[in-house]
Structure formats: structure tokens, C-alpha cells
Tab-separated table of N, CA and C in Angstrom:
chain	number	residue	atom	x	y	z
A	1212	ASP	N	9.633	5.866	-20.546
A	1212	ASP	CA	9.300	7.226	-20.920
A	1212	ASP	C	8.900	8.005	-19.672
A	1213	VAL	N	9.335	9.247	-19.585
A	1213	VAL	CA	9.029	10.084	-18.435
A	1213	VAL	C	8.561	11.449	-18.918
A	1214	MET	N	7.462	11.926	-18.343
A	1214	MET	CA	6.907	13.240	-18.688
A	1214	MET	C	7.738	14.342	-18.036
A	1215	ALA	N	7.714	15.542	-18.617
A	1215	ALA	CA	8.422	16.695	-18.057
A	1215	ALA	C	7.930	16.989	-16.637
A	1216	GLU	N	6.631	16.845	-16.393
A	1216	GLU	CA	6.051	17.067	-15.060
A	1216	GLU	C	6.686	16.119	-14.040
A	1217	THR	N	6.897	14.881	-14.415
A	1217	THR	CA	7.525	13.903	-13.522
A	1217	THR	C	8.956	14.313	-13.218
A	1218	LEU	N	9.683	14.747	-14.215
A	1218	LEU	CA	11.071	15.165	-14.014
A	1218	LEU	C	11.161	16.392	-13.105
A	1219	ARG	N	10.191	17.313	-13.209
A	1219	ARG	CA	10.189	18.522	-12.371
A	1219	ARG	C	9.943	18.217	-10.898
A	1220	HIS	N	9.138	17.203	-10.610
A	1220	HIS	CA	8.689	16.972	-9.241
A	1220	HIS	C	9.232	15.699	-8.596
A	1221	SER	N	10.107	14.999	-9.265
A	1221	SER	CA	10.572	13.717	-8.728
A	1221	SER	C	12.083	13.553	-8.869
A	1222	THR	N	12.562	12.432	-8.410
A	1222	THR	CA	13.986	12.094	-8.531
A	1222	THR	C	14.280	11.301	-9.800
A	1223	ALA	N	13.293	11.112	-10.655
A	1223	ALA	CA	13.456	10.256	-11.843
A	1223	ALA	C	14.618	10.679	-12.733
A	1224	GLY	N	14.909	11.968	-12.813
A	1224	GLY	CA	16.007	12.445	-13.642
A	1224	GLY	C	17.377	12.038	-13.125
A	1225	GLN	N	17.444	11.555	-11.891
A	1225	GLN	CA	18.712	11.142	-11.286
A	1225	GLN	C	18.900	9.623	-11.282
A	1226	TRP	N	17.907	8.890	-11.742
A	1226	TRP	CA	18.008	7.433	-11.743
A	1226	TRP	C	19.099	6.973	-12.702
A	1227	VAL	N	19.730	5.852	-12.353
A	1227	VAL	CA	20.764	5.266	-13.200
A	1227	VAL	C	20.394	3.821	-13.518
A	1228	VAL	N	20.931	3.323	-14.607
A	1228	VAL	CA	20.673	1.945	-15.012
A	1228	VAL	C	21.081	1.008	-13.875
A	1229	GLY	N	20.205	0.083	-13.555
A	1229	GLY	CA	20.477	-0.893	-12.506
A	1229	GLY	C	20.018	-0.468	-11.119
A	1230	GLN	N	19.564	0.774	-10.970
A	1230	GLN	CA	19.095	1.261	-9.668
A	1230	GLN	C	17.786	0.573	-9.300
A	1231	SER	N	17.644	0.179	-8.047
A	1231	SER	CA	16.411	-0.436	-7.572
A	1231	SER	C	15.341	0.617	-7.360
A	1232	VAL	N	14.118	0.285	-7.749
A	1232	VAL	CA	12.964	1.144	-7.504
A	1232	VAL	C	11.835	0.262	-6.980
A	1233	ASN	N	10.869	0.881	-6.340
A	1233	ASN	CA	9.716	0.150	-5.819
A	1233	ASN	C	8.591	0.199	-6.847
A	1234	LEU	N	8.032	-0.955	-7.178
A	1234	LEU	CA	6.915	-1.041	-8.108
A	1234	LEU	C	5.793	-1.830	-7.453
A	1235	GLU	N	4.597	-1.327	-7.606
A	1235	GLU	CA	3.440	-2.018	-7.061
A	1235	GLU	C	2.351	-2.006	-8.115
A	1236	ARG	N	1.694	-3.129	-8.295
A	1236	ARG	CA	0.607	-3.196	-9.260
A	1236	ARG	C	-0.575	-2.372	-8.776
A	1237	ALA	N	-1.276	-1.781	-9.717
A	1237	ALA	CA	-2.489	-1.043	-9.385
A	1237	ALA	C	-3.571	-2.024	-8.944
A	1238	ALA	N	-4.431	-1.583	-8.055
A	1238	ALA	CA	-5.564	-2.405	-7.630
A	1238	ALA	C	-6.548	-2.510	-8.793
A	1239	ALA	N	-7.067	-3.695	-8.977
A	1239	ALA	CA	-8.067	-3.907	-10.013
A	1239	ALA	C	-9.441	-3.517	-9.483
A	1240	VAL	N	-10.333	-3.119	-10.387
A	1240	VAL	CA	-11.698	-2.794	-9.982
A	1240	VAL	C	-12.280	-4.007	-9.270
A	1241	GLY	N	-12.847	-3.777	-8.112
A	1241	GLY	CA	-13.436	-4.867	-7.339
A	1241	GLY	C	-12.515	-5.417	-6.267
A	1242	ASP	N	-11.208	-5.048	-6.321
A	1242	ASP	CA	-10.271	-5.495	-5.285
A	1242	ASP	C	-10.620	-4.847	-3.958
A	1243	ARG	N	-10.321	-5.549	-2.883
A	1243	ARG	CA	-10.482	-5.009	-1.538
A	1243	ARG	C	-9.373	-3.991	-1.306
A	1244	LEU	N	-9.726	-2.821	-0.785
A	1244	LEU	CA	-8.736	-1.818	-0.421
A	1244	LEU	C	-8.471	-1.966	1.067
A	1245	GLY	N	-7.275	-2.412	1.417
A	1245	GLY	CA	-6.968	-2.667	2.815
A	1245	GLY	C	-5.928	-1.727	3.382
A	1246	GLY	N	-5.585	-0.693	2.671
A	1246	GLY	CA	-4.528	0.207	3.139
A	1246	GLY	C	-4.773	1.609	2.652
A	1247	HIS	N	-3.692	2.322	2.409
A	1247	HIS	CA	-3.781	3.703	1.952
A	1247	HIS	C	-4.107	3.746	0.464
A	1248	ILE	N	-4.722	4.830	0.066
A	1248	ILE	CA	-4.973	5.040	-1.360
A	1248	ILE	C	-3.779	5.805	-1.914
A	1249	VAL	N	-3.011	5.136	-2.744
A	1249	VAL	CA	-1.815	5.714	-3.349
A	1249	VAL	C	-2.021	5.705	-4.859
A	1250	GLN	N	-1.761	6.849	-5.480
A	1250	GLN	CA	-2.000	6.962	-6.906
A	1250	GLN	C	-0.743	6.940	-7.758
A	1251	GLY	N	0.405	7.203	-7.168
A	1251	GLY	CA	1.628	7.281	-7.954
A	1251	GLY	C	1.871	8.662	-8.522
A	1252	HIS	N	1.140	9.675	-8.041
A	1252	HIS	CA	1.317	11.051	-8.488
A	1252	HIS	C	2.246	11.762	-7.501
A	1253	ILE	N	3.459	12.028	-7.914
A	1253	ILE	CA	4.471	12.616	-7.043
A	1253	ILE	C	4.201	14.109	-6.854
A	1254	ASP	N	4.206	14.538	-5.587
A	1254	ASP	CA	3.993	15.954	-5.274
A	1254	ASP	C	5.304	16.719	-5.175
A	1255	GLY	N	6.391	16.023	-4.940
A	1255	GLY	CA	7.698	16.654	-4.788
A	1255	GLY	C	8.675	15.670	-4.192
A	1256	THR	N	9.787	16.195	-3.718
A	1256	THR	CA	10.801	15.336	-3.107
A	1256	THR	C	11.106	15.818	-1.696
A	1257	ALA	N	11.737	14.956	-0.938
A	1257	ALA	CA	12.156	15.293	0.424
A	1257	ALA	C	13.554	14.729	0.632
A	1258	GLU	N	14.300	15.371	1.516
A	1258	GLU	CA	15.636	14.903	1.862
A	1258	GLU	C	15.576	14.104	3.152
A	1259	VAL	N	16.298	12.996	3.187
A	1259	VAL	CA	16.409	12.218	4.414
A	1259	VAL	C	17.293	12.994	5.376
A	1260	LEU	N	16.731	13.383	6.522
A	1260	LEU	CA	17.459	14.154	7.525
A	1260	LEU	C	18.150	13.256	8.547
A	1261	SER	N	17.508	12.134	8.883
A	1261	SER	CA	18.118	11.191	9.826
A	1261	SER	C	17.510	9.814	9.643
A	1262	VAL	N	18.308	8.822	9.984
A	1262	VAL	CA	17.865	7.426	10.012
A	1262	VAL	C	18.247	6.898	11.386
A	1263	THR	N	17.242	6.514	12.170
A	1263	THR	CA	17.482	6.032	13.525
A	1263	THR	C	17.058	4.582	13.620
A	1264	PRO	N	18.034	3.657	13.592
A	1264	PRO	CA	17.693	2.243	13.687
A	1264	PRO	C	17.226	1.905	15.105
A	1265	GLY	N	16.263	1.016	15.192
A	1265	GLY	CA	15.772	0.537	16.474
A	1265	GLY	C	15.824	-0.974	16.512
A	1266	GLU	N	15.460	-1.530	17.648
A	1266	GLU	CA	15.482	-2.988	17.803
A	1266	GLU	C	14.436	-3.659	16.916
A	1267	LYS	N	13.253	-3.044	16.826
A	1267	LYS	CA	12.163	-3.655	16.064
A	1267	LYS	C	11.735	-2.824	14.864
A	1268	TRP	N	12.257	-1.620	14.713
A	1268	TRP	CA	11.914	-0.765	13.581
A	1268	TRP	C	12.965	0.328	13.449
A	1269	SER	N	12.906	1.035	12.339
A	1269	SER	CA	13.769	2.196	12.124
A	1269	SER	C	12.886	3.406	11.888
A	1270	VAL	N	13.365	4.568	12.290
A	1270	VAL	CA	12.633	5.811	12.086
A	1270	VAL	C	13.423	6.675	11.114
A	1271	ILE	N	12.744	7.141	10.074
A	1271	ILE	CA	13.371	8.001	9.086
A	1271	ILE	C	12.709	9.370	9.167
A	1272	ARG	N	13.518	10.403	9.339
A	1272	ARG	CA	13.025	11.791	9.364
A	1272	ARG	C	13.353	12.420	8.025
A	1273	LEU	N	12.367	13.143	7.475
A	1273	LEU	CA	12.483	13.752	6.157
A	1273	LEU	C	12.125	15.224	6.208
A	1274	SER	N	12.760	15.999	5.354
A	1274	SER	CA	12.408	17.403	5.204
A	1274	SER	C	11.068	17.510	4.484
A	1275	LEU	N	10.346	18.598	4.736
A	1275	LEU	CA	9.108	18.873	4.002
A	1275	LEU	C	9.175	20.293	3.463
A	1276	SER	N	8.950	20.445	2.178
A	1276	SER	CA	8.923	21.784	1.573
A	1276	SER	C	7.658	22.509	2.033
A	1277	PRO	N	7.643	23.823	1.931
A	1277	PRO	CA	6.451	24.587	2.327
A	1277	PRO	C	5.185	24.180	1.560
A	1278	GLU	N	5.341	23.676	0.340
A	1278	GLU	CA	4.181	23.248	-0.452
A	1278	GLU	C	3.626	21.922	0.041
A	1279	ILE	N	4.493	21.044	0.494
A	1279	ILE	CA	4.067	19.705	0.905
A	1279	ILE	C	3.687	19.638	2.379
A	1280	ALA	N	4.349	20.408	3.228
A	1280	ALA	CA	4.156	20.320	4.682
A	1280	ALA	C	2.694	20.373	5.122
A	1281	PRO	N	1.851	21.272	4.582
A	1281	PRO	CA	0.461	21.318	5.052
A	1281	PRO	C	-0.353	20.069	4.721
A	1282	LEU	N	0.160	19.255	3.805
A	1282	LEU	CA	-0.572	18.065	3.362
A	1282	LEU	C	-0.173	16.807	4.127
A	1283	VAL	N	0.700	16.943	5.120
A	1283	VAL	CA	1.202	15.790	5.882
A	1283	VAL	C	0.718	15.909	7.317
A	1284	ALA	N	0.008	14.888	7.784
A	1284	ALA	CA	-0.569	14.903	9.131
A	1284	ALA	C	-0.139	13.666	9.917
A	1285	MET	N	-0.034	13.832	11.222
A	1285	MET	CA	0.273	12.719	12.113
A	1285	MET	C	-0.729	11.587	11.876
A	1286	LYS	N	-0.208	10.392	11.715
A	1286	LYS	CA	-0.978	9.170	11.456
A	1286	LYS	C	-1.674	9.189	10.100
A	1287	GLY	N	-1.329	10.168	9.274
A	1287	GLY	CA	-1.856	10.210	7.919
A	1287	GLY	C	-1.001	9.338	7.010
A	1288	SER	N	-1.437	9.190	5.780
A	1288	SER	CA	-0.664	8.374	4.844
A	1288	SER	C	0.257	9.255	4.019
A	1289	ILE	N	1.376	8.662	3.641
A	1289	ILE	CA	2.358	9.305	2.777
A	1289	ILE	C	3.027	8.176	1.999
A	1290	ALA	N	3.364	8.428	0.752
A	1290	ALA	CA	4.113	7.441	-0.020
A	1290	ALA	C	5.497	8.023	-0.296
A	1291	LEU	N	6.508	7.241	0.011
A	1291	LEU	CA	7.895	7.629	-0.237
A	1291	LEU	C	8.474	6.656	-1.246
A	1292	ASP	N	8.930	7.180	-2.361
A	1292	ASP	CA	9.436	6.330	-3.447
A	1292	ASP	C	8.472	5.192	-3.760
A	1293	GLY	N	7.176	5.487	-3.697
A	1293	GLY	CA	6.157	4.507	-4.056
A	1293	GLY	C	5.755	3.559	-2.944
A	1294	VAL	N	6.325	3.700	-1.767
A	1294	VAL	CA	5.993	2.830	-0.649
A	1294	VAL	C	4.994	3.568	0.248
A	1295	SER	N	3.816	3.010	0.412
A	1295	SER	CA	2.782	3.635	1.225
A	1295	SER	C	3.073	3.408	2.699
A	1296	LEU	N	3.137	4.511	3.447
A	1296	LEU	CA	3.520	4.461	4.857
A	1296	LEU	C	2.604	5.341	5.689
A	1297	THR	N	2.688	5.176	7.011
A	1297	THR	CA	1.952	6.014	7.948
A	1297	THR	C	2.918	6.991	8.604
A	1298	VAL	N	2.530	8.246	8.690
A	1298	VAL	CA	3.349	9.272	9.332
A	1298	VAL	C	3.349	9.017	10.839
A	1299	SER	N	4.540	8.896	11.425
A	1299	SER	CA	4.644	8.610	12.860
A	1299	SER	C	5.122	9.819	13.664
A	1300	GLY	N	5.475	10.897	12.989
A	1300	GLY	CA	5.879	12.130	13.649
A	1300	GLY	C	5.848	13.251	12.634
A	1301	VAL	N	5.508	14.458	13.084
A	1301	VAL	CA	5.429	15.572	12.146
A	1301	VAL	C	5.746	16.878	12.869
A	1302	GLY	N	6.442	17.760	12.164
A	1302	GLY	CA	6.744	19.107	12.650
A	1302	GLY	C	6.424	20.088	11.532
A	1303	GLY	N	6.813	21.322	11.701
A	1303	GLY	CA	6.508	22.340	10.702
A	1303	GLY	C	7.142	22.089	9.354
A	1304	ASP	N	8.361	21.565	9.339
A	1304	ASP	CA	9.057	21.356	8.066
A	1304	ASP	C	9.705	19.973	7.976
A	1305	TRP	N	9.164	19.014	8.730
A	1305	TRP	CA	9.678	17.640	8.686
A	1305	TRP	C	8.568	16.654	9.041
A	1306	CYS	N	8.801	15.405	8.679
A	1306	CYS	CA	7.934	14.311	9.129
A	1306	CYS	C	8.800	13.083	9.340
A	1307	GLU	N	8.248	12.123	10.060
A	1307	GLU	CA	8.924	10.858	10.291
A	1307	GLU	C	8.012	9.709	9.920
A	1308	VAL	N	8.634	8.625	9.478
A	1308	VAL	CA	7.942	7.358	9.271
A	1308	VAL	C	8.711	6.296	10.032
A	1309	SER	N	7.983	5.352	10.598
A	1309	SER	CA	8.601	4.234	11.316
A	1309	SER	C	8.456	2.997	10.452
A	1310	LEU	N	9.563	2.333	10.191
A	1310	LEU	CA	9.575	1.224	9.244
A	1310	LEU	C	9.845	-0.098	9.948
A	1311	ILE	N	8.948	-1.055	9.728
A	1311	ILE	CA	9.121	-2.388	10.301
A	1311	ILE	C	10.156	-3.162	9.483
A	1312	PRO	N	10.720	-4.229	10.053
A	1312	PRO	CA	11.749	-5.000	9.337
A	1312	PRO	C	11.324	-5.456	7.938
A	1313	GLU	N	10.087	-5.858	7.753
A	1313	GLU	CA	9.620	-6.314	6.438
A	1313	GLU	C	9.742	-5.198	5.403
A	1314	THR	N	9.341	-3.993	5.759
A	1314	THR	CA	9.442	-2.858	4.841
A	1314	THR	C	10.898	-2.544	4.529
A	1315	LEU	N	11.737	-2.588	5.550
A	1315	LEU	CA	13.161	-2.316	5.348
A	1315	LEU	C	13.805	-3.355	4.431
A	1316	GLU	N	13.316	-4.583	4.510
A	1316	GLU	CA	13.918	-5.680	3.744
A	1316	GLU	C	13.431	-5.758	2.302
A	1317	VAL	N	12.128	-5.534	2.062
A	1317	VAL	CA	11.580	-5.793	0.727
A	1317	VAL	C	11.374	-4.536	-0.120
A	1318	THR	N	11.742	-3.369	0.400
A	1318	THR	CA	11.660	-2.129	-0.377
A	1318	THR	C	13.028	-1.449	-0.364
A	1319	THR	N	13.122	-0.338	-1.045
A	1319	THR	CA	14.371	0.426	-1.058
A	1319	THR	C	14.543	1.268	0.206
A	1320	MET	N	13.564	1.262	1.087
A	1320	MET	CA	13.626	2.083	2.302
A	1320	MET	C	14.804	1.701	3.201
A	1321	GLY	N	15.174	0.431	3.221
A	1321	GLY	CA	16.271	-0.025	4.070
A	1321	GLY	C	17.636	0.498	3.656
A	1322	ALA	N	17.750	0.995	2.436
A	1322	ALA	CA	19.033	1.498	1.943
A	1322	ALA	C	19.154	3.017	2.069
A	1323	LEU	N	18.112	3.682	2.557
A	1323	LEU	CA	18.159	5.145	2.645
A	1323	LEU	C	19.216	5.613	3.627
A	1324	GLN	N	19.885	6.700	3.253
A	1324	GLN	CA	20.909	7.319	4.084
A	1324	GLN	C	20.658	8.818	4.149
A	1325	VAL	N	21.195	9.444	5.170
A	1325	VAL	CA	21.074	10.893	5.321
A	1325	VAL	C	21.560	11.574	4.033
A	1326	GLY	N	20.779	12.519	3.568
A	1326	GLY	CA	21.123	13.246	2.341
A	1326	GLY	C	20.449	12.707	1.099
A	1327	ASN	N	19.968	11.448	1.129
A	1327	ASN	CA	19.245	10.911	-0.019
A	1327	ASN	C	17.961	11.706	-0.226
A	1328	ARG	N	17.512	11.760	-1.477
A	1328	ARG	CA	16.220	12.386	-1.781
A	1328	ARG	C	15.238	11.283	-2.156
A	1329	VAL	N	13.999	11.457	-1.730
A	1329	VAL	CA	12.944	10.500	-2.048
A	1329	VAL	C	11.766	11.235	-2.669
A	1330	ASN	N	11.010	10.518	-3.482
A	1330	ASN	CA	9.789	11.052	-4.050
A	1330	ASN	C	8.704	11.007	-2.980
A	1331	VAL	N	7.880	12.056	-2.940
A	1331	VAL	CA	6.816	12.144	-1.942
A	1331	VAL	C	5.462	12.274	-2.624
A	1332	GLU	N	4.562	11.411	-2.239
A	1332	GLU	CA	3.155	11.530	-2.632
A	1332	GLU	C	2.359	11.735	-1.351
A	1333	THR	N	1.667	12.854	-1.267
A	1333	THR	CA	0.872	13.145	-0.081
A	1333	THR	C	-0.501	12.489	-0.194
A	1334	ASP	N	-1.233	12.550	0.890
A	1334	ASP	CA	-2.559	11.951	0.969
A	1334	ASP	C	-3.519	12.611	-0.021
A	1335	ILE	N	-4.227	11.815	-0.792
A	1335	ILE	CA	-5.140	12.324	-1.815
A	1335	ILE	C	-6.257	13.155	-1.198
A	1336	VAL	N	-6.747	12.765	-0.031
A	1336	VAL	CA	-7.806	13.526	0.624
A	1336	VAL	C	-7.287	14.910	1.015
A	1337	ALA	N	-6.074	14.975	1.553
A	1337	ALA	CA	-5.486	16.269	1.933
A	1337	ALA	C	-5.341	17.174	0.715
A	1338	ARG	N	-4.962	16.611	-0.414
A	1338	ARG	CA	-4.816	17.426	-1.633
A	1338	ARG	C	-6.153	18.008	-2.074
A	1339	HIS	N	-7.199	17.185	-1.993
A	1339	HIS	CA	-8.521	17.668	-2.398
A	1339	HIS	C	-9.065	18.703	-1.420
A	1340	VAL	N	-8.859	18.506	-0.139
A	1340	VAL	CA	-9.306	19.502	0.850
A	1340	VAL	C	-8.591	20.827	0.602
A	1341	GLN	N	-7.274	20.774	0.362
A	1341	GLN	CA	-6.524	21.998	0.083
A	1341	GLN	C	-7.099	22.716	-1.131
A	1342	ARG	N	-7.392	21.983	-2.174
A	1342	ARG	CA	-7.946	22.588	-3.396
A	1342	ARG	C	-9.315	23.206	-3.142
A	1343	LEU	N	-10.155	22.513	-2.388
A	1343	LEU	CA	-11.482	23.051	-2.069
A	1343	LEU	C	-11.355	24.346	-1.270
A	1344	MET	N	-10.412	24.389	-0.348
A	1344	MET	CA	-10.192	25.605	0.447
A	1344	MET	C	-9.708	26.746	-0.455
A	1345	GLU	N	-8.820	26.437	-1.397
A	1345	GLU	CA	-8.348	27.461	-2.335
A	1345	GLU	C	-9.508	27.999	-3.176
A	1346	MET	N	-10.356	27.103	-3.642
A	1346	MET	CA	-11.481	27.519	-4.469
A	1346	MET	C	-12.472	28.341	-3.655
A	1347	GLY	N	-12.676	28.010	-2.395
A	1347	GLY	CA	-13.568	28.763	-1.534
A	1347	GLY	C	-13.083	30.193	-1.343
A	1348	LYS	N	-11.775	30.373	-1.226
A	1348	LYS	CA	-11.196	31.718	-1.084
A	1348	LYS	C	-11.428	32.529	-2.350
A	1349	GLU	N	-11.286	31.879	-3.521
A	1349	GLU	CA	-11.488	32.579	-4.783
A	1349	GLU	C	-12.942	33.003	-4.968
A	1350	VAL	N	-13.873	32.155	-4.558
A	1350	VAL	CA	-15.297	32.441	-4.710
A	1350	VAL	C	-15.713	33.579	-3.785
A	1351	SER	N	-15.190	33.601	-2.563
A	1351	SER	CA	-15.598	34.617	-1.595
A	1351	SER	C	-14.869	35.948	-1.789
A	1352	ALA	N	-13.831	35.962	-2.615
A	1352	ALA	CA	-13.047	37.203	-2.797
A	1352	ALA	C	-13.688	38.173	-3.747
């Protein structure tokens, strides 16, 4: 089952039977948090602009919409198709992630090609800061 909100902001409406997706179990209360906080709430999609294979990693460059771009920071966290990653490069309307061989092998990231669209979840802290700033403008106006 998929909510209308999910269909509006994600690639879920384009999925086909048999397509691989990334699934990760939620952390249980009391579990150690050793990485990024990812909630599974998609903020939008991005287009793969380039895939640059390297000897020890690959770099994927993605488009960023005007709504998502302010929420993406260098060395910040971002989830692409449910895979939590660190931003390794950022510009006004793009970002890059560098993927190690393990990530390329055990997730759908290794199959990405130029033109593919991916689901984007931005950093939860960035979303809350943005909201607080919006509310501050409303209060002072």
C-alpha cells in the first residue's frame, strides 16, 4: 500500500514487479545508533547526472531541486533510495556521494545510471532548522 503523499514525492509510482529496492529494519528502542538518523520520509527525487567509477569507489552526482538544495550540506547525511550516505560534494543545484565497493555491491546504488531518478531523504536536523527559521519569520512579521 502506498499513500498519495508518497506517490507525489517519490519514485514509487514507477516501480515494477520484480524491481530491486533497498530495505532496512528500523532500529529498536535501546539499539546503539552508529550512523545517520534516517526515517524513511522522502522529501523528493533527484536525477542522476553522472556516475564516475574509481579504483576504490564511485562518485554519483545528483540534481537537487530548489526545495531540497538548502537541506543538503557537505559531509552531511542524505538517504538515496533508502541508503544512508554522506555528501562528498555539493553545489547550488547538485550534490555528490562517494560509494565504497560494499555499498555498490549490496544496494541498488551500483546499478544507477545517468538519467535514473532516486528518492531523496534529507537530514532530519536540517529539516527542523529550516522549519524553525520559517516559524521565526512568521512570528517577527
